Amino acid sequence: MQAAGRVLDAGLKLLDRQLIDSQGMLAGKVDDLELTPSEDDPKVLYVTAILAGPGALAGRLGGRLGHLLERVSNRLRDTAEDRPARVPFGVVKRIGSAVDLWVAKEHLETDRVEQWARQTIIAKLPGAGDAPQ
Amino acid sequence: MKNLVQVALGVLTAIGGFVDIGDIVASTATGARFGLALAWVLVVGTTGIMIFAEMAGRVAAISGRPVFDLVRERLGAGMGLANLLASFFITLLTLAAEIGGVALAIELATSVNYLLWVPLVGIVVWVVVWRLPFETMDNTFGLIGLALVVFLFAIWRLHPDWAGLAHSALHPTVPQGEGHPTYWYFAIALLGSAMSPYEVFFFSSGAVEQRWTRRDLIINRTNVLIGFPLGGLLALALMCTAAIVLQPQGVDPSHLSQAALPVSLAFGKLGLALALIGIFACTFGAALETCLSCGYTVAQYFGWQWGKFVKPAQAPRFHVVVLLSILAGTLLVLTTIDPIQLTEYSIVLAAAALPLTYLPVLLVANDRDYMGDKVNSGASNLLATVYLLLLLVVSVATIPLLVVTKAGG
Amino acid sequence: MTLLLLLVVSGCTGPVRSSGVYESKAANTARKTASAVATAELAVQAATHDRTFGRTAAQTLAETARDAGDVQGIFDSIQPPDRRSDQLRSQLDDLLQPAVSTLEDLRTAARRGDVESMARIAAPLEKLAGELQDFDEAHR
């Protein structure tokens, strides 16, 4: 568990990094960060969560690319939820070249679309559950 | 012993899998119109992809991540997305061209209209990608693609003027009746066909699919240093046979049938059968590579689980992208656009986008965070940078030349 | 988008302004037809020496016939701008007509697998190809 208040350059070391869950599976990228002002000094911000998903990414990109991404992702969403998927920073185990997590991806909000894709399309095809040879 | 078999298999697969419909069209057309005056471009292109494929393979083996996966981290989300859009679009075009190529190969063997084969090809491509394990798929079509070596033997059989061929290759001149802009347009198309972006995505993701580690660096080097040049030799053979048979007759090839004619004349039915099998295998293999690359690029940008090394149910969005890409490619071919023209556009646009693909490879291969002590040497950096400058020049020149020459018409 | 427009415009047919442009289009037409004729020659050579499959030869000859027909059709749809171009057109038509009809006959013979007829029908092709190439070079 990272010590509370570790300082690092979030832009270089955190954003756009790969999230890897406890099973070694890929769980999305750090699309954006949720920053919460500290209680003592409002000018000091803590990263309280990682935000993932096209909504989060679109917000950060801005400009034409961001709008494009947002329009595409809005069409594909199956939930009415407005806010992007949130990975509380507490589940972050290690920050290296990728961000390792303590939990399996099924427990994360970011897995919603993946599960939807699995149920709606892939599960209907024969052999979807077969182990890779 | 087992290791030796593995290495040999890798090399043979690299040779047979090097050529795709883009190489066939570019090499044959260039040979027919310019003789061997553009053979040097094949040398430049093959060397280029060797340098960068070795880097991409090394990145995958050491960091466990393919290059495109790291594009976003290195270049940022915005640049990464622009890169994704361009790369995905071009790879999708190439996928459509390959599907068209497979259908054309079957048409040439059966005389049944290629459009009737296209949906079947699309379905079979998907079924193979869905069911066959990665290595089986890669090796099978790579090995069968070796049938193209018949083009190499055909050169001898056709009793060419060796001195003339050598002179034309070593002293490139623009033939009578062709303009200089057209010469350079074909040069760019040839380069695009040799250094196609999807080959880098596929090679580097494939290294992760096959779980390469530090110990596999030797296999990486061997595949690249032996397999790729020999693969390039096959493309050169296509150019040579066209130069020997088609050029003197004034044939400007726009059909697959014309590419196969020289082998037919040299070796008869057996040679023709091998040529058709080889063309089928390499275009089908390339269709598999491009549709997987469509999936790789999208999934790796967004960080989704990807790959055939996990159960399909564990990488659903990746497989959805692959499926939709095959569907889109198939539909594009079904619009009855000429598959050969589609191929020409795909290789030319690929040439314009080459810096987008290759710059990240160079950047990542130099990053100690990912590479540790296996970063690029100064020499390979120098060589790679020279290539990147060349690719930038090519990229800038592509669209103007396309317009001026009316697509080489 | 602009690129697409440019490409479409460059392929347009209709009246042509100058006789120079018409002449180069005529030369181009001759060149493309010569290519189809030469391909057919090679295909017939392969067929008569039993060096190709019947279906492959049929496919190849179907393509050459179609290509020559298409090229002739496009050229005929361009209006000659002056009398000199008119003369050029009838000169070229004298070459295109036999080329297209020979290639169509070859296509039919190949579909039937009639190899003996193919050799006979293809006899004038060599001379035709030469004449078309000469036309191309003279008017390039």
XYZ file of C-alpha atoms in Angstrom:
682
model
C 0.000 0.000 0.000
C 1.448 3.315 -1.002
C 2.221 5.535 1.968
C -0.315 8.310 2.182
C 0.913 11.476 0.560
C 3.657 10.083 -1.672
C 4.636 12.759 -4.110
C 5.116 11.915 -7.717
C 4.626 13.612 -11.014
C 1.107 12.426 -11.814
C 1.348 13.559 -15.391
C 4.446 11.518 -16.141
C 4.116 8.560 -13.819
C 0.432 7.948 -13.451
C -1.703 9.182 -16.319
C -2.209 6.868 -19.304
C -0.594 3.965 -17.465
C -1.946 0.449 -17.781
C -4.011 -0.905 -14.905
C -3.233 -4.528 -14.103
C -5.448 -6.421 -11.686
C -4.513 -8.990 -9.064
C -4.728 -11.834 -11.612
C -2.415 -10.086 -14.050
C -5.291 -9.193 -16.356
C -5.444 -5.836 -18.093
C -8.061 -3.556 -16.604
C -7.952 -0.347 -18.609
C -5.766 2.689 -18.425
C -5.521 5.627 -16.070
C -7.664 7.957 -18.128
C -8.054 10.657 -15.548
C -7.543 11.293 -11.846
C -9.956 12.328 -9.160
C -8.339 14.990 -7.058
C -9.643 15.931 -3.632
C -8.395 18.931 -1.706
C -6.756 18.107 1.594
C -8.657 19.012 4.722
C -5.750 20.944 6.189
C -4.689 22.985 3.215
C -7.141 23.239 0.330
C -4.285 24.068 -2.024
C -2.848 20.593 -1.553
C -4.607 17.979 -3.683
C -4.644 14.270 -3.070
C -5.355 11.717 -5.713
C -8.312 9.858 -4.283
C -9.289 7.801 -7.266
C -8.345 6.769 -10.736
C -10.955 7.446 -13.368
C -11.226 5.168 -16.347
C -13.431 4.868 -19.370
C -14.094 6.873 -22.505
C -16.024 9.503 -20.552
C -13.020 10.216 -18.398
C -10.661 10.247 -21.333
C -12.900 12.479 -23.428
C -13.014 15.004 -20.626
C -9.251 15.132 -20.394
C -8.580 15.272 -24.119
C -10.953 18.095 -24.869
C -11.012 19.562 -28.333
C -12.307 17.780 -31.383
C -10.818 14.398 -30.507
C -12.410 14.536 -27.106
C -15.815 15.346 -28.538
C -15.495 12.539 -31.069
C -14.638 10.096 -28.335
C -17.477 11.300 -26.184
C -20.038 10.944 -28.980
C -18.872 7.423 -29.786
C -18.830 6.336 -26.161
C -22.244 7.811 -25.461
C -23.697 5.661 -28.179
C -22.139 2.526 -26.749
C -23.073 3.006 -23.124
C -25.678 0.756 -21.698
C -26.106 2.459 -18.355
C -27.610 5.817 -17.667
C -24.738 6.678 -15.361
C -23.213 10.020 -15.991
C -19.970 9.830 -14.180
C -16.939 7.887 -15.401
C -15.920 4.633 -13.738
C -13.986 5.124 -10.542
C -11.154 3.081 -9.116
C -10.571 4.189 -5.519
C -6.930 4.789 -4.877
C -7.025 2.408 -1.974
C -6.887 -0.571 -4.320
C -3.652 0.556 -5.890
C -0.903 -1.828 -4.855
C 2.097 -0.556 -6.737
C 2.985 2.138 -9.198
C 5.682 1.036 -11.582
C 5.700 1.119 -15.347
C 2.107 -0.091 -14.930
C -0.289 0.371 -12.022
C -0.870 -2.878 -10.141
C -4.096 -3.322 -8.207
C -5.023 -5.408 -5.182
C -8.348 -6.604 -6.582
C -9.555 -8.574 -9.579
C -11.087 -6.517 -12.373
C -14.577 -7.959 -11.927
C -14.796 -5.935 -8.725
C -14.079 -2.672 -10.464
C -16.609 -0.310 -11.993
C -14.411 -0.138 -15.079
C -15.405 -3.660 -16.001
C -19.009 -2.704 -16.840
C -18.600 -2.365 -20.593
C -16.366 -5.431 -20.756
C -19.059 -7.492 -19.017
C -21.703 -6.076 -21.307
C -19.633 -7.022 -24.359
C -19.091 -10.482 -22.923
C -22.761 -11.133 -22.212
C -24.261 -9.512 -25.256
C -21.933 -10.715 -27.954
C -19.149 -13.013 -27.057
C -20.994 -15.443 -24.816
C -23.327 -16.194 -27.698
C -20.522 -17.487 -29.883
C -19.423 -21.112 -29.558
C -16.057 -21.648 -27.968
C -15.916 -18.343 -26.111
C -15.062 -20.047 -22.867
C -12.495 -22.433 -24.280
C -9.038 -22.188 -22.862
C -6.432 -20.916 -25.303
C -4.300 -23.815 -26.546
C 17.364 -29.783 -30.915
C 13.871 -28.600 -30.074
C 15.213 -25.071 -29.973
C 16.698 -25.454 -33.427
C 13.334 -26.611 -34.779
C 11.689 -23.648 -33.121
C 14.166 -21.222 -34.629
C 13.871 -22.786 -38.085
C 10.096 -22.650 -37.866
C 10.205 -19.007 -36.890
C 12.489 -18.158 -39.786
C 10.451 -20.095 -42.345
C 7.229 -18.540 -41.084
C 8.811 -15.095 -41.333
C 9.841 -15.747 -44.941
C 6.527 -17.152 -46.076
C 4.560 -14.578 -44.160
C 6.457 -11.543 -45.400
C 4.612 -11.098 -48.676
C 1.026 -9.873 -48.781
C -1.290 -8.543 -51.495
C 0.364 -5.134 -51.236
C 3.796 -6.609 -51.965
C 2.403 -8.688 -54.827
C 0.691 -5.732 -56.487
C 3.534 -3.272 -55.889
C 6.365 -5.584 -56.929
C 4.609 -6.905 -60.026
C 3.454 -3.494 -61.233
C 6.858 -1.965 -60.592
C 8.688 -4.777 -62.361
C 6.423 -4.520 -65.394
C 6.729 -0.768 -65.736
C 10.209 -0.024 -64.472
C 12.077 -3.300 -64.748
C 14.484 -3.493 -61.840
C 14.990 0.258 -61.635
C 13.195 0.267 -58.272
C 14.763 -2.869 -56.826
C 16.791 -0.665 -54.508
C 13.556 0.456 -52.821
C 12.870 -3.135 -51.812
C 16.309 -3.295 -50.255
C 15.721 -0.032 -48.384
C 12.236 -1.071 -47.279
C 13.221 -4.555 -46.146
C 16.203 -3.185 -44.201
C 13.930 -0.600 -42.628
C 11.400 -3.052 -41.368
C 14.168 -5.338 -40.147
C 15.605 -2.584 -37.979
C 12.287 -1.595 -36.475
C 10.860 -5.079 -36.141
C 13.908 -6.144 -34.170
C 13.332 -3.170 -31.878
C 9.632 -3.884 -31.523
C 10.325 -7.528 -30.751
C 12.964 -6.562 -28.199
C 10.550 -4.130 -26.544
C 7.929 -6.874 -26.274
C 10.376 -9.455 -24.970
C 11.890 -7.219 -22.290
C 8.922 -5.149 -21.157
C 6.192 -7.704 -21.847
C 4.249 -4.985 -23.607
C 3.799 -4.413 -27.330
C 4.862 -1.087 -28.791
C 1.398 0.273 -29.508
C 0.430 -0.351 -25.914
C 3.188 2.027 -24.890
C 2.374 4.723 -27.463
C -0.155 6.336 -25.195
C 2.186 6.425 -22.211
C 5.000 7.906 -24.241
C 3.174 10.268 -26.583
C 0.197 11.175 -24.449
C -3.479 10.375 -24.850
C -4.155 12.958 -27.562
C -1.275 12.025 -29.855
C -1.964 8.408 -29.073
C -5.581 8.721 -30.181
C -4.623 10.483 -33.408
C -2.124 7.712 -33.993
C -4.800 5.117 -33.257
C -7.319 6.618 -35.668
C -4.827 6.789 -38.524
C -3.316 3.371 -37.849
C -6.667 1.676 -37.399
C -8.122 3.168 -40.564
C -5.136 2.170 -42.678
C -4.979 -1.311 -41.174
C -8.693 -1.719 -41.883
C -8.142 -0.696 -45.525
C -5.318 -3.201 -45.725
C -7.562 -5.882 -44.228
C -10.147 -5.206 -46.920
C -7.422 -5.383 -49.572
C -6.231 -8.749 -48.220
C -9.757 -10.158 -48.169
C -10.098 -8.976 -51.763
C -6.764 -10.593 -52.573
C -7.838 -13.965 -51.212
C -11.046 -13.786 -53.251
C -9.068 -12.857 -56.371
C -6.718 -15.794 -55.891
C -9.668 -18.169 -55.661
C -11.266 -16.500 -58.695
C -8.097 -17.042 -60.710
C -8.152 -20.743 -59.894
C -11.866 -21.317 -60.389
C -12.985 -18.625 -62.843
C -15.932 -17.975 -60.506
C -16.490 -14.265 -59.843
C -14.480 -13.048 -56.846
C -17.449 -11.226 -55.295
C -19.125 -14.535 -54.653
C -16.100 -15.651 -52.637
C -15.772 -12.510 -50.543
C -18.412 -13.289 -47.891
C -17.071 -16.822 -47.548
C -13.544 -15.501 -47.122
C -14.707 -13.079 -44.440
C -16.438 -15.842 -42.515
C -13.516 -18.255 -42.750
C -11.051 -15.542 -41.694
C -13.127 -14.921 -38.593
C -13.542 -18.612 -37.783
C -9.786 -19.178 -38.069
C -9.009 -16.160 -35.878
C -11.588 -17.289 -33.351
C -10.635 -20.951 -33.120
C -7.037 -21.521 -34.158
C -4.281 -20.976 -31.579
C -1.971 -18.121 -32.395
C 1.135 -20.119 -33.244
C -0.717 -22.688 -35.308
C -2.332 -19.937 -37.326
C 0.903 -18.027 -37.782
C 2.982 -21.062 -38.702
C 0.451 -22.732 -40.999
C -0.067 -19.848 -43.355
C 3.544 -18.762 -43.131
C 4.784 -22.176 -44.190
C 2.265 -22.617 -47.002
C 3.183 -19.120 -48.181
C 6.666 -20.491 -48.895
C 5.140 -21.860 -52.110
C 5.884 -18.416 -53.516
C 9.506 -19.529 -53.796
C 8.399 -20.827 -57.210
C 8.750 -17.225 -58.406
C 12.404 -17.324 -57.416
C 13.011 -20.510 -59.391
C 11.029 -19.115 -62.309
C 13.689 -16.453 -62.799
C 16.211 -19.117 -63.729
C 13.781 -21.019 -65.870
C 12.992 -17.953 -67.936
C 16.644 -17.619 -69.076
C 16.901 -13.891 -68.510
C 19.617 -11.558 -69.696
C 21.446 -11.612 -66.367
C 23.804 -8.797 -67.248
C 20.871 -6.679 -68.352
C 18.970 -7.381 -65.146
C 21.955 -6.569 -62.994
C 22.604 -3.368 -64.884
C 18.997 -2.274 -64.585
C 19.066 -2.914 -60.837
C 22.396 -1.271 -60.129
C 22.007 1.692 -62.489
C 18.390 2.698 -61.984
C 16.991 4.866 -64.755
C 13.471 5.927 -65.579
C 12.432 4.025 -68.727
C 11.201 5.757 -71.868
C 7.554 6.605 -71.627
C 7.497 6.953 -67.854
C 7.791 10.231 -66.006
C 9.935 10.997 -62.975
C 6.959 11.744 -60.713
C 5.548 8.316 -61.583
C 8.893 6.705 -60.742
C 8.877 8.253 -57.278
C 5.204 7.467 -56.765
C 5.926 3.799 -57.401
C 8.947 4.038 -55.120
C 6.732 5.283 -52.322
C 4.096 2.625 -52.963
C 6.789 -0.051 -52.892
C 8.177 1.293 -49.639
C 4.705 1.379 -48.118
C 4.140 -2.233 -49.103
C 7.440 -3.356 -47.583
C 7.132 -1.412 -44.316
C 3.399 -1.715 -43.698
C 2.410 -0.463 -40.220
C 0.306 -3.502 -39.376
C 3.416 -5.689 -39.639
C 4.953 -3.835 -36.701
C 1.770 -4.043 -34.615
C 1.416 -7.714 -35.392
C 5.066 -8.615 -34.860
C 5.262 -6.863 -31.516
C 1.877 -8.056 -30.238
C 2.687 -11.511 -31.547
C 5.820 -11.555 -29.446
C 3.660 -11.009 -26.369
C 1.136 -13.595 -27.594
C 3.963 -16.087 -27.737
C 5.224 -14.987 -24.323
C 8.675 -13.995 -25.429
C 11.110 -13.184 -22.658
C 14.707 -12.075 -22.474
C 15.775 -15.592 -23.475
C 13.872 -15.282 -26.748
C 15.870 -12.297 -27.921
C 17.978 -14.624 -30.028
C 14.903 -16.009 -31.746
C 13.787 -12.434 -32.330
C 17.094 -11.528 -33.956
C 17.217 -14.698 -36.035
C 13.686 -14.310 -37.359
C 14.396 -10.744 -38.299
C 17.924 -11.052 -39.659
C 17.364 -14.201 -41.692
C 13.615 -14.428 -42.212
C 12.868 -10.880 -43.307
C 15.562 -10.502 -45.998
C 14.616 -13.847 -47.506
C 11.000 -12.720 -47.437
C 12.048 -9.551 -49.210
C 13.800 -11.762 -51.726
C 10.432 -13.288 -52.619
C 9.043 -9.821 -53.317
C 12.107 -9.151 -55.450
C 11.434 -12.390 -57.325
C 7.945 -11.145 -58.155
C 9.493 -7.950 -59.479
C 12.065 -9.871 -61.517
C 9.613 -12.225 -63.194
C 7.443 -9.253 -64.119
C 10.491 -7.442 -65.477
C 11.530 -10.462 -67.540
C 8.154 -11.406 -69.003
C 5.751 -8.484 -68.701
C 7.920 -5.458 -69.323
C 9.176 -6.384 -72.817
C 5.590 -7.078 -73.874
C 4.337 -3.749 -72.601
C 1.961 -5.364 -70.123
C 0.832 -3.006 -67.349
C -0.587 -5.409 -64.746
C -3.904 -4.636 -63.132
C -4.977 -8.194 -62.387
C -3.588 -11.045 -60.356
C -3.625 -13.195 -63.512
C -0.858 -11.083 -64.986
C 1.291 -11.564 -61.882
C 1.008 -15.331 -62.242
C 1.662 -15.479 -66.002
C 5.470 -15.612 -65.792
C 5.379 -18.651 -63.499
C 2.818 -20.285 -65.756
C 5.090 -19.856 -68.765
C 8.153 -21.008 -66.835
C 6.863 -24.077 -65.034
C 3.449 -24.851 -66.464
C 0.582 -26.136 -64.368
C 2.664 -27.212 -61.389
C 4.292 -23.800 -61.117
C 0.964 -22.051 -61.536
C -0.595 -24.224 -58.837
C 2.229 -23.361 -56.430
C 1.918 -19.677 -57.276
C -1.832 -19.709 -56.639
C -1.440 -21.632 -53.383
C 1.310 -19.275 -52.293
C -0.717 -16.174 -53.127
C -3.743 -17.604 -51.352
C -1.769 -18.491 -48.228
C 0.063 -15.228 -47.903
C -3.005 -13.052 -48.487
C -5.084 -15.172 -46.134
C -2.343 -15.020 -43.524
C -2.147 -11.273 -43.966
C -5.922 -11.018 -43.547
C -5.535 -12.777 -40.195
C -2.701 -10.468 -39.207
C -4.522 -7.295 -40.174
C -7.795 -8.123 -38.458
C -5.914 -9.035 -35.292
C -3.912 -5.821 -35.624
C -7.169 -3.870 -35.804
C -8.066 -5.439 -32.483
C -4.602 -4.993 -31.011
C -4.386 -1.278 -31.740
C -7.799 -0.375 -30.343
C -7.563 -2.617 -27.282
C -4.015 -1.555 -26.489
C -4.848 2.130 -26.665
C -7.792 1.781 -24.277
C -6.071 -0.716 -22.029
C -8.582 -3.525 -22.590
C -7.544 -7.116 -22.178
C -6.490 -8.327 -25.602
C -4.925 -11.344 -27.248
C -5.463 -14.934 -28.202
C -3.446 -16.046 -25.213
C -6.529 -15.651 -23.026
C -9.995 -17.145 -23.441
C -12.164 -15.125 -25.794
C -14.559 -14.557 -22.924
C -11.754 -12.795 -21.090
C -11.118 -10.344 -23.923
C -14.623 -9.638 -25.216
C -14.152 -6.072 -26.440
C -10.976 -7.071 -28.290
C -12.822 -9.847 -30.099
C -15.763 -7.568 -30.860
C -13.379 -5.129 -32.552
C -11.801 -7.971 -34.546
C -15.217 -9.219 -35.624
C -16.460 -5.756 -36.600
C -13.250 -5.086 -38.504
C -13.646 -8.231 -40.569
C -17.254 -7.265 -41.207
C -16.292 -3.751 -42.268
C -13.488 -5.024 -44.499
C -15.765 -7.559 -46.148
C -18.456 -4.962 -46.763
C -15.912 -2.585 -48.249
C -14.821 -5.197 -50.778
C -18.458 -5.989 -51.541
C -18.965 -2.416 -52.737
C -17.274 -3.794 -55.902
C -14.371 -1.403 -55.601
C -11.506 -2.883 -57.646
C -9.482 -4.898 -55.112
C -6.214 -4.115 -56.895
C -6.936 -0.390 -56.743
C -7.940 -0.765 -53.111
C -4.583 -2.424 -52.488
C -2.770 0.430 -54.202
C -4.505 2.992 -52.029
C -3.829 1.002 -48.876
C -0.068 0.795 -49.504
C 0.243 4.424 -50.522
C -1.664 5.659 -47.479
C 0.411 3.294 -45.353
C 3.531 4.975 -46.732
C 2.141 8.365 -45.709
C 1.525 7.099 -42.169
C 4.849 5.327 -41.640
C 6.386 7.934 -39.298
C 3.368 7.547 -36.972
C 4.132 3.883 -36.548
C 7.894 3.951 -36.438
C 8.630 6.968 -34.274
C 7.052 5.381 -31.175
C 9.063 2.220 -31.740
C 12.276 4.210 -31.652
C 11.208 6.208 -28.595
C 10.173 3.182 -26.592
C 13.235 1.147 -27.534
C 15.363 3.861 -25.969
C 13.446 4.067 -22.727
C 15.381 2.536 -19.848
C 12.242 2.247 -17.733
C 10.926 -0.413 -20.082
C 14.128 -1.761 -21.580
C 16.604 -1.812 -18.750
C 20.027 -2.569 -20.153
C 18.594 -3.633 -23.518
C 18.074 -0.112 -24.856
C 19.205 0.712 -28.386
C 22.875 1.044 -29.098
C 24.137 4.327 -30.500
C 24.642 2.723 -33.884
C 21.110 1.380 -34.182
C 19.752 4.731 -32.995
C 21.663 6.500 -35.718
C 20.422 4.118 -38.369
C 16.854 4.267 -37.100
C 16.893 8.067 -36.999
C 18.131 8.233 -40.577
C 15.239 5.988 -41.534
C 12.766 8.129 -39.665
C 13.924 11.204 -41.551
C 13.490 9.285 -44.792
C 10.006 8.213 -43.755
C 9.083 11.802 -42.954
C 10.158 12.899 -46.425
C 8.186 10.011 -47.947
C 5.150 10.884 -45.850
C 5.154 14.509 -46.981
C 5.680 13.616 -50.635
C 2.979 10.958 -50.830
C -0.236 12.911 -51.300
C 1.198 15.455 -53.780
C 2.658 12.639 -55.896
C -0.612 10.751 -55.706
C -2.436 13.749 -57.121
C 0.178 14.721 -59.725
C 0.529 11.224 -61.162
C -3.195 10.471 -60.832
C -2.334 7.450 -58.728
C 0.350 6.267 -61.108
C -2.046 6.044 -64.011
C -12.546 14.998 -49.513
C -10.643 17.342 -51.813
C -8.441 14.427 -52.758
C -11.439 12.361 -53.733
C -12.822 15.178 -55.822
C -9.511 15.664 -57.584
C -9.319 11.987 -58.409
C -12.874 11.902 -59.708
C -12.350 14.980 -61.827
C -9.205 13.603 -63.363
C -11.132 10.583 -64.612
C -13.969 12.544 -66.171
C -14.979 12.148 -69.773
C -16.824 14.525 -72.080
C -15.587 17.147 -74.496
C -11.892 17.910 -74.289
C -10.509 21.369 -74.828
C -7.306 20.955 -76.735
C -6.182 18.536 -79.393
C -3.003 17.980 -77.380
C -4.959 16.565 -74.477
C -7.039 14.437 -76.841
C -3.905 13.116 -78.466
C -2.409 12.039 -75.164
C -5.663 10.353 -74.160
C -5.608 8.515 -77.468
C -2.029 7.441 -76.832
C -2.968 6.244 -73.355
C -5.861 4.267 -74.785
C -3.566 2.624 -77.307
C -1.097 1.775 -74.573
C -3.701 0.174 -72.328
C -5.191 -1.788 -75.207
C -1.721 -2.948 -76.219
C -1.222 -4.185 -72.667
C -4.461 -6.191 -72.799
C -3.553 -7.609 -76.200
C -0.066 -8.592 -75.017
C -1.527 -10.243 -71.909
C -3.921 -12.217 -74.096
C -1.037 -13.298 -76.308
C 0.897 -14.620 -73.325
C -2.183 -16.347 -71.952
C -2.866 -18.039 -75.283
C 0.771 -19.098 -75.455
C 0.436 -20.682 -72.022
C -2.838 -22.369 -72.972
C -1.666 -23.792 -76.284
C 1.450 -25.231 -74.664
C -0.665 -26.752 -71.898
C 1.104 -24.671 -69.279
C -2.003 -23.341 -67.577
C -5.341 -24.486 -66.209
C -8.396 -24.068 -68.384
C -10.150 -21.977 -65.773
C -7.176 -19.712 -65.208
C -6.810 -19.086 -68.927
C -10.542 -18.403 -69.165
C -10.313 -15.944 -66.281
C -7.285 -14.184 -67.770
C -8.867 -13.855 -71.204
C -12.150 -12.663 -69.716
C -10.215 -9.908 -67.984
C -8.345 -8.820 -71.118
C -11.565 -8.690 -73.130
C -13.280 -6.651 -70.447
C -10.330 -4.274 -70.046
C -10.069 -3.631 -73.793
C -13.818 -3.103 -74.045
C -13.831 -0.691 -71.110
C -10.919 1.310 -72.469
C -12.535 1.554 -75.885
C -15.813 2.634 -74.336
C -14.171 5.396 -72.326
C -12.244 6.663 -75.343
C -15.303 6.648 -77.586
C -17.219 8.743 -75.069
C -14.734 11.611 -75.417
C -15.677 14.091 -78.123
C -12.835 15.035 -80.461
C -12.365 18.819 -80.259
C -11.268 19.379 -83.845
C -10.845 17.755 -87.227
C -7.315 16.570 -86.572
C -8.548 14.776 -83.464
C -11.366 13.313 -85.521
C -8.817 11.770 -87.857
C -6.835 10.503 -84.887
C -9.965 8.900 -83.518
C -10.792 6.991 -86.684
C -7.122 5.952 -86.967
C -7.208 4.519 -83.455
C -10.647 2.970 -83.881
C -9.239 0.986 -86.815
C -6.912 -0.625 -84.297
C -9.230 -0.844 -81.300
C -12.073 -2.543 -83.153
C -10.186 -5.663 -84.274
C -8.378 -5.821 -80.928
C -11.577 -5.809 -78.901
C -13.387 -8.266 -81.143
C -10.415 -10.667 -81.208
C -10.156 -10.578 -77.429
C -13.870 -11.208 -77.098
C -13.605 -14.203 -79.443
C -10.715 -15.504 -77.361
C -12.767 -15.155 -74.213
C -15.521 -17.242 -75.751
C -13.121 -19.906 -77.009
C -11.395 -20.117 -73.638
C -14.716 -20.551 -71.844
C -15.402 -23.524 -74.073
C -11.894 -24.864 -73.528
C -11.312 -24.785 -77.284
C -7.525 -24.479 -77.352
C -7.103 -25.088 -81.101
C -9.410 -22.208 -81.954
C -7.573 -19.984 -79.512
C -4.292 -20.341 -81.364
C -6.001 -19.526 -84.661
C -7.997 -16.573 -83.327
C -4.924 -15.106 -81.620
C -2.858 -15.016 -84.822
C -3.327 -11.308 -85.606
C -2.612 -10.227 -82.020
C 1.133 -9.827 -82.361
C 0.831 -7.413 -85.237
C -2.005 -5.535 -83.537
C 0.029 -5.115 -80.370
C 2.912 -3.693 -82.381
C 0.656 -1.243 -84.202
C -0.958 -0.099 -80.976
C 2.424 0.433 -79.361
C 3.608 2.385 -82.396
C 0.503 4.566 -82.157
C 1.188 5.179 -78.476
C 4.789 6.180 -79.086
C 3.886 8.424 -82.017
C 1.275 10.365 -80.087
C 2.605 10.347 -76.535
